[in-house]
């Protein structure tokens, strides 16, 4: 868990954030132990901006991964972590596409604090293809 947090913090350095200045980093742990890092990538048109969590997921899915254990996320203005940076709703829904209720989201805060939450806690009563599109 500490290693995953370190990789999320490192990923913040890759962020492209000329508009908000908020650098966000994510480290996604696949079921086979592989880790994918992601950062947020902003756009002058704003809407196409992609969050760090989705960058990590899409990199992993492109490489063929479909099962995931946990993700560590951190972020802050100019890369300075001042508190937990919880995943946005869109990213939670992307997690739901591939992950069950027990998927763990580690919120990496200031001074090394780490809070662990499950996807069930972050996205209750969620819409899931496996359950609702049969
Ligand atoms: N952001 C993320 O990378 N992940 C989230 O879950 C929430 C928001 C980014 C998007 C934007 O580049 C910046 O944080 C400020 O909203």
PDB file of C-alpha atoms and ligand atoms in Angstrom:
ATOM      1  CA  UNK A   1       0.000   0.000   0.000  1.00  0.00           C
ATOM      2  CA  UNK A   2       2.857   2.425   0.768  1.00  0.00           C
ATOM      3  CA  UNK A   3       4.531   1.450  -2.504  1.00  0.00           C
ATOM      4  CA  UNK A   4       1.304   2.123  -4.420  1.00  0.00           C
ATOM      5  CA  UNK A   5       1.027   5.508  -2.679  1.00  0.00           C
ATOM      6  CA  UNK A   6       4.611   6.351  -3.632  1.00  0.00           C
ATOM      7  CA  UNK A   7       3.889   5.513  -7.263  1.00  0.00           C
ATOM      8  CA  UNK A   8       0.788   7.725  -7.215  1.00  0.00           C
ATOM      9  CA  UNK A   9       2.845  10.599  -5.807  1.00  0.00           C
ATOM     10  CA  UNK A  10       5.496  10.042  -8.481  1.00  0.00           C
ATOM     11  CA  UNK A  11       2.802  10.048 -11.177  1.00  0.00           C
ATOM     12  CA  UNK A  12       1.797  13.592 -10.217  1.00  0.00           C
ATOM     13  CA  UNK A  13       5.033  14.776 -11.830  1.00  0.00           C
ATOM     14  CA  UNK A  14       3.681  13.690 -15.223  1.00  0.00           C
ATOM     15  CA  UNK A  15       0.505  15.789 -15.018  1.00  0.00           C
ATOM     16  CA  UNK A  16      -0.259  18.253 -17.814  1.00  0.00           C
ATOM     17  CA  UNK A  17      -2.220  20.980 -16.035  1.00  0.00           C
ATOM     18  CA  UNK A  18      -1.762  24.405 -17.641  1.00  0.00           C
ATOM     19  CA  UNK A  19      -5.336  25.425 -16.733  1.00  0.00           C
ATOM     20  CA  UNK A  20      -6.098  24.308 -13.180  1.00  0.00           C
ATOM     21  CA  UNK A  21      -2.602  23.809 -11.820  1.00  0.00           C
ATOM     22  CA  UNK A  22      -3.912  20.748  -9.929  1.00  0.00           C
ATOM     23  CA  UNK A  23      -1.547  17.839 -10.401  1.00  0.00           C
ATOM     24  CA  UNK A  24      -3.177  14.469  -9.820  1.00  0.00           C
ATOM     25  CA  UNK A  25      -1.457  11.092  -9.777  1.00  0.00           C
ATOM     26  CA  UNK A  26      -2.813   7.555  -9.645  1.00  0.00           C
ATOM     27  CA  UNK A  27      -1.311   4.090  -9.340  1.00  0.00           C
ATOM     28  CA  UNK A  28      -3.555   1.171 -10.286  1.00  0.00           C
ATOM     29  CA  UNK A  29      -2.795  -2.326  -9.015  1.00  0.00           C
ATOM     30  CA  UNK A  30      -3.902  -5.111 -11.362  1.00  0.00           C
ATOM     31  CA  UNK A  31      -4.904  -8.544 -10.055  1.00  0.00           C
ATOM     32  CA  UNK A  32      -1.658 -10.018 -11.411  1.00  0.00           C
ATOM     33  CA  UNK A  33       0.453  -7.471  -9.537  1.00  0.00           C
ATOM     34  CA  UNK A  34       1.191  -5.152 -12.448  1.00  0.00           C
ATOM     35  CA  UNK A  35       0.944  -1.434 -11.613  1.00  0.00           C
ATOM     36  CA  UNK A  36      -0.120   1.292 -14.036  1.00  0.00           C
ATOM     37  CA  UNK A  37       0.435   4.945 -13.266  1.00  0.00           C
ATOM     38  CA  UNK A  38      -1.730   7.768 -14.539  1.00  0.00           C
ATOM     39  CA  UNK A  39      -1.863  11.550 -14.427  1.00  0.00           C
ATOM     40  CA  UNK A  40      -4.438  14.145 -15.387  1.00  0.00           C
ATOM     41  CA  UNK A  41      -4.113  15.643 -18.848  1.00  0.00           C
ATOM     42  CA  UNK A  42      -5.976  18.903 -19.414  1.00  0.00           C
ATOM     43  CA  UNK A  43      -7.188  20.550 -22.579  1.00  0.00           C
ATOM     44  CA  UNK A  44      -7.837  24.143 -23.678  1.00  0.00           C
ATOM     45  CA  UNK A  45     -11.401  23.102 -24.466  1.00  0.00           C
ATOM     46  CA  UNK A  46     -11.701  21.824 -20.849  1.00  0.00           C
ATOM     47  CA  UNK A  47     -14.210  19.004 -21.496  1.00  0.00           C
ATOM     48  CA  UNK A  48     -11.654  16.639 -23.074  1.00  0.00           C
ATOM     49  CA  UNK A  49      -9.586  16.748 -19.878  1.00  0.00           C
ATOM     50  CA  UNK A  50      -8.924  13.268 -18.564  1.00  0.00           C
ATOM     51  CA  UNK A  51      -8.366  12.480 -14.910  1.00  0.00           C
ATOM     52  CA  UNK A  52      -5.384  10.609 -13.517  1.00  0.00           C
ATOM     53  CA  UNK A  53      -7.470   7.598 -12.514  1.00  0.00           C
ATOM     54  CA  UNK A  54      -8.898   7.118 -15.989  1.00  0.00           C
ATOM     55  CA  UNK A  55      -5.488   7.508 -17.598  1.00  0.00           C
ATOM     56  CA  UNK A  56      -4.255   4.637 -15.423  1.00  0.00           C
ATOM     57  CA  UNK A  57      -7.304   2.474 -16.159  1.00  0.00           C
ATOM     58  CA  UNK A  58      -7.214   3.058 -19.888  1.00  0.00           C
ATOM     59  CA  UNK A  59      -3.508   2.274 -20.109  1.00  0.00           C
ATOM     60  CA  UNK A  60      -4.103  -0.988 -18.262  1.00  0.00           C
ATOM     61  CA  UNK A  61      -7.198  -1.968 -20.228  1.00  0.00           C
ATOM     62  CA  UNK A  62      -5.394  -1.267 -23.497  1.00  0.00           C
ATOM     63  CA  UNK A  63      -2.716  -3.705 -22.368  1.00  0.00           C
ATOM     64  CA  UNK A  64      -5.326  -6.390 -21.769  1.00  0.00           C
ATOM     65  CA  UNK A  65      -5.924  -6.141 -18.024  1.00  0.00           C
ATOM     66  CA  UNK A  66      -9.493  -6.597 -16.834  1.00  0.00           C
ATOM     67  CA  UNK A  67      -9.146  -7.372 -13.138  1.00  0.00           C
ATOM     68  CA  UNK A  68      -7.999  -4.851 -10.580  1.00  0.00           C
ATOM     69  CA  UNK A  69      -7.337  -4.836  -6.861  1.00  0.00           C
ATOM     70  CA  UNK A  70      -6.741  -1.250  -5.771  1.00  0.00           C
ATOM     71  CA  UNK A  71      -5.863   2.271  -6.834  1.00  0.00           C
ATOM     72  CA  UNK A  72      -3.961   4.979  -4.954  1.00  0.00           C
ATOM     73  CA  UNK A  73      -4.825   8.590  -5.769  1.00  0.00           C
ATOM     74  CA  UNK A  74      -3.332  11.901  -4.722  1.00  0.00           C
ATOM     75  CA  UNK A  75      -3.345  15.454  -5.929  1.00  0.00           C
ATOM     76  CA  UNK A  76      -2.919  19.071  -5.072  1.00  0.00           C
ATOM     77  CA  UNK A  77      -2.393  22.587  -6.362  1.00  0.00           C
ATOM     78  CA  UNK A  78       1.016  22.836  -8.001  1.00  0.00           C
ATOM     79  CA  UNK A  79       1.680  19.285  -6.872  1.00  0.00           C
ATOM     80  CA  UNK A  80       1.496  20.088  -3.161  1.00  0.00           C
ATOM     81  CA  UNK A  81      -0.702  17.559  -1.382  1.00  0.00           C
ATOM     82  CA  UNK A  82      -2.757  19.322   1.263  1.00  0.00           C
ATOM     83  CA  UNK A  83      -5.453  16.707   1.814  1.00  0.00           C
ATOM     84  CA  UNK A  84      -7.184  13.714   0.256  1.00  0.00           C
ATOM     85  CA  UNK A  85      -8.171  14.105  -3.391  1.00  0.00           C
ATOM     86  CA  UNK A  86     -11.174  11.793  -3.888  1.00  0.00           C
ATOM     87  CA  UNK A  87     -11.918  10.453  -7.384  1.00  0.00           C
ATOM     88  CA  UNK A  88     -14.600  12.287  -9.355  1.00  0.00           C
ATOM     89  CA  UNK A  89     -17.887  10.629 -10.200  1.00  0.00           C
ATOM     90  CA  UNK A  90     -16.896   9.839 -13.773  1.00  0.00           C
ATOM     91  CA  UNK A  91     -13.780   8.001 -12.591  1.00  0.00           C
ATOM     92  CA  UNK A  92     -15.814   6.083 -10.015  1.00  0.00           C
ATOM     93  CA  UNK A  93     -18.114   4.913 -12.801  1.00  0.00           C
ATOM     94  CA  UNK A  94     -15.129   3.799 -14.900  1.00  0.00           C
ATOM     95  CA  UNK A  95     -13.875   1.832 -11.873  1.00  0.00           C
ATOM     96  CA  UNK A  96     -17.315   0.235 -11.605  1.00  0.00           C
ATOM     97  CA  UNK A  97     -17.058  -1.044 -15.168  1.00  0.00           C
ATOM     98  CA  UNK A  98     -14.177  -3.307 -14.209  1.00  0.00           C
ATOM     99  CA  UNK A  99     -14.224  -3.600 -10.421  1.00  0.00           C
ATOM    100  CA  UNK A 100     -16.448  -5.085  -7.770  1.00  0.00           C
ATOM    101  CA  UNK A 101     -17.608  -3.679  -4.461  1.00  0.00           C
ATOM    102  CA  UNK A 102     -14.355  -4.669  -2.738  1.00  0.00           C
ATOM    103  CA  UNK A 103     -12.022  -2.704  -5.010  1.00  0.00           C
ATOM    104  CA  UNK A 104      -9.979  -0.451  -2.724  1.00  0.00           C
ATOM    105  CA  UNK A 105      -9.322   3.249  -3.279  1.00  0.00           C
ATOM    106  CA  UNK A 106      -6.439   4.616  -1.230  1.00  0.00           C
ATOM    107  CA  UNK A 107      -6.693   8.372  -0.735  1.00  0.00           C
ATOM    108  CA  UNK A 108      -3.184   9.633  -0.174  1.00  0.00           C
ATOM    109  CA  UNK A 109      -3.217  12.797   1.914  1.00  0.00           C
ATOM    110  CA  UNK A 110      -0.707  15.156   3.417  1.00  0.00           C
ATOM    111  CA  UNK A 111       2.235  13.881   5.444  1.00  0.00           C
ATOM    112  CA  UNK A 112       1.841  10.300   4.313  1.00  0.00           C
ATOM    113  CA  UNK A 113      -1.717   9.774   5.500  1.00  0.00           C
ATOM    114  CA  UNK A 114      -3.591   7.064   3.631  1.00  0.00           C
ATOM    115  CA  UNK A 115      -7.326   6.428   3.871  1.00  0.00           C
ATOM    116  CA  UNK A 116      -8.722   3.219   2.408  1.00  0.00           C
ATOM    117  CA  UNK A 117     -12.254   3.154   1.026  1.00  0.00           C
ATOM    118  CA  UNK A 118     -14.080   0.546  -1.021  1.00  0.00           C
ATOM    119  CA  UNK A 119     -15.816   1.182  -4.307  1.00  0.00           C
ATOM    120  CA  UNK A 120     -19.071   0.205  -2.598  1.00  0.00           C
ATOM    121  CA  UNK A 121     -18.530   3.082  -0.178  1.00  0.00           C
ATOM    122  CA  UNK A 122     -17.616   5.589  -2.879  1.00  0.00           C
ATOM    123  CA  UNK A 123     -20.274   4.587  -5.402  1.00  0.00           C
ATOM    124  CA  UNK A 124     -23.269   2.949  -3.711  1.00  0.00           C
ATOM    125  CA  UNK A 125     -26.328   1.853  -5.704  1.00  0.00           C
ATOM    126  CA  UNK A 126     -24.268   2.113  -8.883  1.00  0.00           C
ATOM    127  CA  UNK A 127     -25.169   1.241 -12.427  1.00  0.00           C
ATOM    128  CA  UNK A 128     -23.247  -1.812 -13.560  1.00  0.00           C
ATOM    129  CA  UNK A 129     -23.436  -3.537 -16.928  1.00  0.00           C
ATOM    130  CA  UNK A 130     -23.051  -7.019 -15.426  1.00  0.00           C
ATOM    131  CA  UNK A 131     -26.074  -6.510 -13.174  1.00  0.00           C
ATOM    132  CA  UNK A 132     -28.339  -4.213 -15.172  1.00  0.00           C
ATOM    133  CA  UNK A 133     -27.886  -5.010 -18.845  1.00  0.00           C
ATOM    134  CA  UNK A 134     -28.661  -8.727 -18.999  1.00  0.00           C
TER     135      UNK A 134
HETATM  136  N1  LIG B   1      -8.946  15.410 -11.564  1.00  0.00           N
HETATM  137  C1  LIG B   1      -8.385  14.183 -11.573  1.00  0.00           C
HETATM  138  O1  LIG B   1      -7.338  13.944 -12.183  1.00  0.00           O
HETATM  139  N2  LIG B   1      -9.032  13.186 -10.911  1.00  0.00           N
HETATM  140  C2  LIG B   1     -10.210  13.339 -10.263  1.00  0.00           C
HETATM  141  O2  LIG B   1     -10.779  12.348  -9.827  1.00  0.00           O
HETATM  142  C3  LIG B   1     -10.767  14.675 -10.054  1.00  0.00           C
HETATM  143  C4  LIG B   1     -10.175  15.755 -10.878  1.00  0.00           C
HETATM  144  C5  LIG B   1      -8.258  16.511 -12.288  1.00  0.00           C
HETATM  145  C6  LIG B   1      -9.019  17.053 -13.452  1.00  0.00           C
HETATM  146  C7  LIG B   1      -8.417  18.442 -13.576  1.00  0.00           C
HETATM  147  O3  LIG B   1      -7.268  18.344 -14.404  1.00  0.00           O
HETATM  148  C8  LIG B   1      -8.003  18.793 -12.172  1.00  0.00           C
HETATM  149  O4  LIG B   1      -8.037  17.582 -11.418  1.00  0.00           O
HETATM  150  C9  LIG B   1      -8.888  19.820 -11.502  1.00  0.00           C
HETATM  151  O5  LIG B   1     -10.212  19.442 -11.565  1.00  0.00           O
END
